[in-house]
Amino acid sequence: MLVTDDVLLDGRDVVDVARRAVAGGVTSVQLRLKQAAPRELVRLARLLREALPVPVLVNDRPDVAAAAGCGVHLGPEDLPVPLARSVLPAGTLIGTSVGTAREVERALAEEGADYWGIGPWRGTSTKADAGAAIGAEGFAGIVAQAGGRPCVAIGAVRPEDVAAVLGAGGPAWRWFRGSWRTRT
């Protein structure tokens, strides 16, 4: 999963970056642009949805996801998954973030998320409220509670972490910060 970021994009075209990532094997894209206005998010989400052969999700914004015909990724402070599910079209892809015992309890009680984003794997500078790093051991512990749903490692995952993510039971990981360093 490629997760876009205002800072890491550094002026690059989000659709071009996403196309390149998908060509390199990324299987989904999460549009996370905290500074963008809702209309701009809808416009970009629609462009991504039309340009890419993989699922596109909007970070934190079920309203934008619905308007753009995309999925949504919800954090612990966002709309609860069941409420989002009730206002989004049937079959909409919904993910949720978990990284603490309380967040696991919430996700299990709410039900309905198609996948869990588990982390942060390590401390991250792109999301100040991400919480304490959980690493491979914490990730594996949460994967074991996920009831078989897909789990994505989030939060400063680096190329050298991929084997540990897979070894801990994660079928996927978020595109890591180091992947943004090369400008092409």
PDB file of C-alpha atoms in Angstrom:
ATOM      1  CA  MET A   1       0.000   0.000   0.000  1.00  0.00           C
ATOM      2  CA  LEU A   2       1.339   3.381  -1.013  1.00  0.00           C
ATOM      3  CA  VAL A   3       0.324   6.109   1.422  1.00  0.00           C
ATOM      4  CA  THR A   4       0.700   9.598   0.025  1.00  0.00           C
ATOM      5  CA  ASP A   5       1.901  12.386   2.284  1.00  0.00           C
ATOM      6  CA  ASP A   6       1.982  16.159   1.811  1.00  0.00           C
ATOM      7  CA  VAL A   7       5.589  16.479   2.970  1.00  0.00           C
ATOM      8  CA  LEU A   8       6.988  13.398   1.259  1.00  0.00           C
ATOM      9  CA  LEU A   9       5.361  14.209  -2.079  1.00  0.00           C
ATOM     10  CA  ASP A  10       7.360  17.447  -2.010  1.00  0.00           C
ATOM     11  CA  GLY A  11       5.574  18.917  -5.020  1.00  0.00           C
ATOM     12  CA  ARG A  12       5.511  15.724  -7.106  1.00  0.00           C
ATOM     13  CA  ASP A  13       2.331  14.787  -8.927  1.00  0.00           C
ATOM     14  CA  VAL A  14       0.418  12.298  -6.769  1.00  0.00           C
ATOM     15  CA  VAL A  15      -1.034  10.441  -9.766  1.00  0.00           C
ATOM     16  CA  ASP A  16       2.400  10.033 -11.352  1.00  0.00           C
ATOM     17  CA  VAL A  17       3.911   8.825  -8.066  1.00  0.00           C
ATOM     18  CA  ALA A  18       1.038   6.368  -7.596  1.00  0.00           C
ATOM     19  CA  ARG A  19       1.327   5.041 -11.164  1.00  0.00           C
ATOM     20  CA  ARG A  20       5.040   4.402 -10.661  1.00  0.00           C
ATOM     21  CA  ALA A  21       4.409   2.686  -7.333  1.00  0.00           C
ATOM     22  CA  VAL A  22       1.732   0.429  -8.849  1.00  0.00           C
ATOM     23  CA  ALA A  23       4.061  -0.397 -11.744  1.00  0.00           C
ATOM     24  CA  GLY A  24       6.567  -1.445  -9.080  1.00  0.00           C
ATOM     25  CA  GLY A  25       4.121  -3.793  -7.370  1.00  0.00           C
ATOM     26  CA  VAL A  26       2.054  -1.672  -4.982  1.00  0.00           C
ATOM     27  CA  THR A  27      -1.430  -3.191  -4.690  1.00  0.00           C
ATOM     28  CA  SER A  28      -3.390  -0.261  -3.209  1.00  0.00           C
ATOM     29  CA  VAL A  29      -3.065   3.494  -2.706  1.00  0.00           C
ATOM     30  CA  GLN A  30      -4.190   5.559   0.263  1.00  0.00           C
ATOM     31  CA  LEU A  31      -4.657   9.263  -0.416  1.00  0.00           C
ATOM     32  CA  ARG A  32      -3.451  11.003   2.757  1.00  0.00           C
ATOM     33  CA  LEU A  33      -3.030  14.710   2.155  1.00  0.00           C
ATOM     34  CA  LYS A  34      -3.830  16.423   5.446  1.00  0.00           C
ATOM     35  CA  GLN A  35      -3.463  19.941   4.025  1.00  0.00           C
ATOM     36  CA  ALA A  36      -5.740  19.472   1.003  1.00  0.00           C
ATOM     37  CA  ALA A  37      -9.244  20.916   0.909  1.00  0.00           C
ATOM     38  CA  PRO A  38     -12.143  18.435   0.555  1.00  0.00           C
ATOM     39  CA  ARG A  39     -12.852  19.405  -3.072  1.00  0.00           C
ATOM     40  CA  GLU A  40      -9.203  18.881  -3.980  1.00  0.00           C
ATOM     41  CA  LEU A  41      -9.222  15.498  -2.231  1.00  0.00           C
ATOM     42  CA  VAL A  42     -12.306  14.425  -4.196  1.00  0.00           C
ATOM     43  CA  ARG A  43     -10.673  15.555  -7.444  1.00  0.00           C
ATOM     44  CA  LEU A  44      -7.420  13.713  -6.708  1.00  0.00           C
ATOM     45  CA  ALA A  45      -9.182  10.583  -5.445  1.00  0.00           C
ATOM     46  CA  ARG A  46     -11.243  10.404  -8.634  1.00  0.00           C
ATOM     47  CA  LEU A  47      -8.132  10.877 -10.765  1.00  0.00           C
ATOM     48  CA  LEU A  48      -6.366   8.087  -8.880  1.00  0.00           C
ATOM     49  CA  ARG A  49      -9.390   5.773  -9.091  1.00  0.00           C
ATOM     50  CA  GLU A  50      -9.626   6.297 -12.853  1.00  0.00           C
ATOM     51  CA  ALA A  51      -5.871   6.022 -13.467  1.00  0.00           C
ATOM     52  CA  LEU A  52      -5.041   2.976 -11.366  1.00  0.00           C
ATOM     53  CA  PRO A  53      -5.960  -0.714 -11.582  1.00  0.00           C
ATOM     54  CA  VAL A  54      -5.767  -1.079  -7.771  1.00  0.00           C
ATOM     55  CA  PRO A  55      -8.026  -0.003  -4.889  1.00  0.00           C
ATOM     56  CA  VAL A  56      -7.789   3.656  -3.864  1.00  0.00           C
ATOM     57  CA  LEU A  57      -8.636   4.656  -0.307  1.00  0.00           C
ATOM     58  CA  VAL A  58      -9.055   8.110   1.208  1.00  0.00           C
ATOM     59  CA  ASN A  59      -7.538   8.713   4.631  1.00  0.00           C
ATOM     60  CA  ASP A  60      -9.968   9.698   7.421  1.00  0.00           C
ATOM     61  CA  ARG A  61     -12.732  11.045   5.162  1.00  0.00           C
ATOM     62  CA  PRO A  62     -15.755   8.824   4.422  1.00  0.00           C
ATOM     63  CA  ASP A  63     -17.485  11.822   2.821  1.00  0.00           C
ATOM     64  CA  VAL A  64     -14.657  12.301   0.336  1.00  0.00           C
ATOM     65  CA  ALA A  65     -14.433   8.542  -0.255  1.00  0.00           C
ATOM     66  CA  ALA A  66     -18.154   8.385  -1.058  1.00  0.00           C
ATOM     67  CA  ALA A  67     -18.003  11.385  -3.386  1.00  0.00           C
ATOM     68  CA  ALA A  68     -15.010   9.920  -5.226  1.00  0.00           C
ATOM     69  CA  GLY A  69     -16.177   6.299  -5.322  1.00  0.00           C
ATOM     70  CA  CYS A  70     -13.197   5.101  -3.287  1.00  0.00           C
ATOM     71  CA  GLY A  71     -12.542   3.154  -0.123  1.00  0.00           C
ATOM     72  CA  VAL A  72     -11.615   4.772   3.188  1.00  0.00           C
ATOM     73  CA  HIS A  73      -9.021   4.234   5.911  1.00  0.00           C
ATOM     74  CA  LEU A  74     -10.190   5.286   9.375  1.00  0.00           C
ATOM     75  CA  GLY A  75      -8.000   6.098  12.364  1.00  0.00           C
ATOM     76  CA  PRO A  76      -8.933   5.597  16.026  1.00  0.00           C
ATOM     77  CA  GLU A  77     -10.402   9.110  16.309  1.00  0.00           C
ATOM     78  CA  ASP A  78     -12.341   8.977  13.047  1.00  0.00           C
ATOM     79  CA  LEU A  79     -15.885   7.874  12.356  1.00  0.00           C
ATOM     80  CA  PRO A  80     -16.492   4.350  13.725  1.00  0.00           C
ATOM     81  CA  VAL A  81     -16.333   1.642  11.063  1.00  0.00           C
ATOM     82  CA  PRO A  82     -20.013   0.560  11.455  1.00  0.00           C
ATOM     83  CA  LEU A  83     -21.208   4.148  11.040  1.00  0.00           C
ATOM     84  CA  ALA A  84     -18.974   4.658   7.998  1.00  0.00           C
ATOM     85  CA  ARG A  85     -20.243   1.355   6.581  1.00  0.00           C
ATOM     86  CA  SER A  86     -23.839   2.571   7.043  1.00  0.00           C
ATOM     87  CA  VAL A  87     -23.289   5.708   4.948  1.00  0.00           C
ATOM     88  CA  LEU A  88     -20.988   4.282   2.261  1.00  0.00           C
ATOM     89  CA  PRO A  89     -22.115   2.160  -0.682  1.00  0.00           C
ATOM     90  CA  ALA A  90     -22.207  -1.598  -0.121  1.00  0.00           C
ATOM     91  CA  GLY A  91     -18.879  -3.220  -0.833  1.00  0.00           C
ATOM     92  CA  THR A  92     -16.786  -0.140  -0.051  1.00  0.00           C
ATOM     93  CA  LEU A  93     -13.311  -1.132   1.155  1.00  0.00           C
ATOM     94  CA  ILE A  94     -12.766   0.091   4.736  1.00  0.00           C
ATOM     95  CA  GLY A  95      -9.598  -0.178   6.791  1.00  0.00           C
ATOM     96  CA  THR A  96      -8.870   0.882  10.346  1.00  0.00           C
ATOM     97  CA  SER A  97      -5.720   1.663  12.317  1.00  0.00           C
ATOM     98  CA  VAL A  98      -4.769  -0.280  15.433  1.00  0.00           C
ATOM     99  CA  GLY A  99      -1.639  -0.206  17.545  1.00  0.00           C
ATOM    100  CA  THR A 100      -2.647  -0.453  21.196  1.00  0.00           C
ATOM    101  CA  ALA A 101      -4.692  -2.889  23.265  1.00  0.00           C
ATOM    102  CA  ARG A 102      -7.502  -0.316  23.457  1.00  0.00           C
ATOM    103  CA  GLU A 103      -7.527   0.126  19.672  1.00  0.00           C
ATOM    104  CA  VAL A 104      -7.609  -3.651  19.147  1.00  0.00           C
ATOM    105  CA  GLU A 105     -10.585  -3.879  21.531  1.00  0.00           C
ATOM    106  CA  ARG A 106     -12.325  -1.079  19.618  1.00  0.00           C
ATOM    107  CA  ALA A 107     -11.667  -2.691  16.235  1.00  0.00           C
ATOM    108  CA  LEU A 108     -12.907  -6.076  17.446  1.00  0.00           C
ATOM    109  CA  ALA A 109     -16.019  -4.558  19.033  1.00  0.00           C
ATOM    110  CA  GLU A 110     -16.855  -2.447  15.992  1.00  0.00           C
ATOM    111  CA  GLU A 111     -16.317  -5.235  13.459  1.00  0.00           C
ATOM    112  CA  GLY A 112     -16.655  -4.501   9.783  1.00  0.00           C
ATOM    113  CA  ALA A 113     -13.155  -3.349   8.813  1.00  0.00           C
ATOM    114  CA  ASP A 114     -11.827  -5.168   5.760  1.00  0.00           C
ATOM    115  CA  TYR A 115      -8.218  -4.809   6.905  1.00  0.00           C
ATOM    116  CA  TRP A 116      -6.226  -3.454   9.841  1.00  0.00           C
ATOM    117  CA  GLY A 117      -3.324  -1.026   9.546  1.00  0.00           C
ATOM    118  CA  ILE A 118      -1.128  -2.036  12.495  1.00  0.00           C
ATOM    119  CA  GLY A 119       1.539   0.209  13.953  1.00  0.00           C
ATOM    120  CA  PRO A 120       3.488   2.272  14.107  1.00  0.00           C
ATOM    121  CA  TRP A 121       6.231  -0.227  13.295  1.00  0.00           C
ATOM    122  CA  ARG A 122       8.725   2.374  14.524  1.00  0.00           C
ATOM    123  CA  GLY A 123       8.526   6.054  15.438  1.00  0.00           C
ATOM    124  CA  THR A 124       7.536   8.212  12.497  1.00  0.00           C
ATOM    125  CA  SER A 125       8.060  11.885  11.748  1.00  0.00           C
ATOM    126  CA  THR A 126       5.156  12.081   9.286  1.00  0.00           C
ATOM    127  CA  LYS A 127       2.416  11.373  11.843  1.00  0.00           C
ATOM    128  CA  ALA A 128       2.988  12.989  15.237  1.00  0.00           C
ATOM    129  CA  ASP A 129       0.039  11.248  16.932  1.00  0.00           C
ATOM    130  CA  ALA A 130       0.970   7.740  15.749  1.00  0.00           C
ATOM    131  CA  GLY A 131       1.784   6.450  19.243  1.00  0.00           C
ATOM    132  CA  ALA A 132       4.631   4.305  20.506  1.00  0.00           C
ATOM    133  CA  ALA A 133       6.480   2.009  18.111  1.00  0.00           C
ATOM    134  CA  ILE A 134       5.394  -1.634  18.339  1.00  0.00           C
ATOM    135  CA  GLY A 135       7.984  -3.380  16.145  1.00  0.00           C
ATOM    136  CA  ALA A 136       7.814  -6.973  14.955  1.00  0.00           C
ATOM    137  CA  GLU A 137       6.719  -8.450  18.277  1.00  0.00           C
ATOM    138  CA  GLY A 138       3.844  -6.006  18.771  1.00  0.00           C
ATOM    139  CA  PHE A 139       2.797  -6.373  15.148  1.00  0.00           C
ATOM    140  CA  ALA A 140       2.729 -10.180  15.414  1.00  0.00           C
ATOM    141  CA  GLY A 141       0.666  -9.985  18.607  1.00  0.00           C
ATOM    142  CA  ILE A 142      -1.974  -7.823  16.973  1.00  0.00           C
ATOM    143  CA  VAL A 143      -2.022  -9.896  13.766  1.00  0.00           C
ATOM    144  CA  ALA A 144      -2.830 -12.915  15.962  1.00  0.00           C
ATOM    145  CA  GLN A 145      -5.949 -11.085  17.200  1.00  0.00           C
ATOM    146  CA  ALA A 146      -7.104  -9.909  13.769  1.00  0.00           C
ATOM    147  CA  GLY A 147      -9.326 -12.899  13.071  1.00  0.00           C
ATOM    148  CA  GLY A 148      -7.742 -13.667   9.722  1.00  0.00           C
ATOM    149  CA  ARG A 149      -8.360 -10.268   8.153  1.00  0.00           C
ATOM    150  CA  PRO A 150      -5.472  -8.772   6.174  1.00  0.00           C
ATOM    151  CA  CYS A 151      -3.043  -6.711   8.230  1.00  0.00           C
ATOM    152  CA  VAL A 152      -0.822  -3.950   6.919  1.00  0.00           C
ATOM    153  CA  ALA A 153       2.262  -2.763   8.803  1.00  0.00           C
ATOM    154  CA  ILE A 154       2.224   1.026   9.111  1.00  0.00           C
ATOM    155  CA  GLY A 155       4.504   3.679  10.504  1.00  0.00           C
ATOM    156  CA  ALA A 156       8.048   4.146   9.187  1.00  0.00           C
ATOM    157  CA  VAL A 157       8.359   0.686   7.663  1.00  0.00           C
ATOM    158  CA  ARG A 158      11.670   0.462   5.794  1.00  0.00           C
ATOM    159  CA  PRO A 159      12.830  -1.903   3.043  1.00  0.00           C
ATOM    160  CA  GLU A 160      14.853  -3.901   5.543  1.00  0.00           C
ATOM    161  CA  ASP A 161      11.663  -4.503   7.593  1.00  0.00           C
ATOM    162  CA  VAL A 162       9.741  -6.362   4.886  1.00  0.00           C
ATOM    163  CA  ALA A 163      11.020  -9.825   5.866  1.00  0.00           C
ATOM    164  CA  ALA A 164      10.142  -9.168   9.513  1.00  0.00           C
ATOM    165  CA  VAL A 165       6.646  -7.950   8.550  1.00  0.00           C
ATOM    166  CA  LEU A 166       6.031 -11.077   6.499  1.00  0.00           C
ATOM    167  CA  GLY A 167       7.533 -13.268   9.227  1.00  0.00           C
ATOM    168  CA  ALA A 168       5.225 -11.697  11.797  1.00  0.00           C
ATOM    169  CA  GLY A 169       2.181 -12.709   9.767  1.00  0.00           C
ATOM    170  CA  GLY A 170       1.549  -9.580   7.749  1.00  0.00           C
ATOM    171  CA  PRO A 171       0.685 -10.179   4.109  1.00  0.00           C
ATOM    172  CA  ALA A 172       1.335  -6.530   3.306  1.00  0.00           C
ATOM    173  CA  TRP A 173       3.100  -3.390   4.403  1.00  0.00           C
ATOM    174  CA  ARG A 174       2.751   0.282   3.736  1.00  0.00           C
ATOM    175  CA  TRP A 175       5.136   1.930   1.344  1.00  0.00           C
ATOM    176  CA  PHE A 176       8.056   2.941   3.464  1.00  0.00           C
ATOM    177  CA  ARG A 177       9.520   6.407   3.929  1.00  0.00           C
ATOM    178  CA  GLY A 178      12.808   5.426   2.270  1.00  0.00           C
ATOM    179  CA  SER A 179      10.971   4.809  -0.995  1.00  0.00           C
ATOM    180  CA  TRP A 180      10.192   8.515  -1.248  1.00  0.00           C
ATOM    181  CA  ARG A 181      13.820   9.617  -1.174  1.00  0.00           C
ATOM    182  CA  THR A 182      14.545   9.094  -4.855  1.00  0.00           C
ATOM    183  CA  ARG A 183      13.158  11.813  -7.104  1.00  0.00           C
ATOM    184  CA  THR A 184      12.566  10.729 -10.680  1.00  0.00           C
TER     185      THR A 184
END
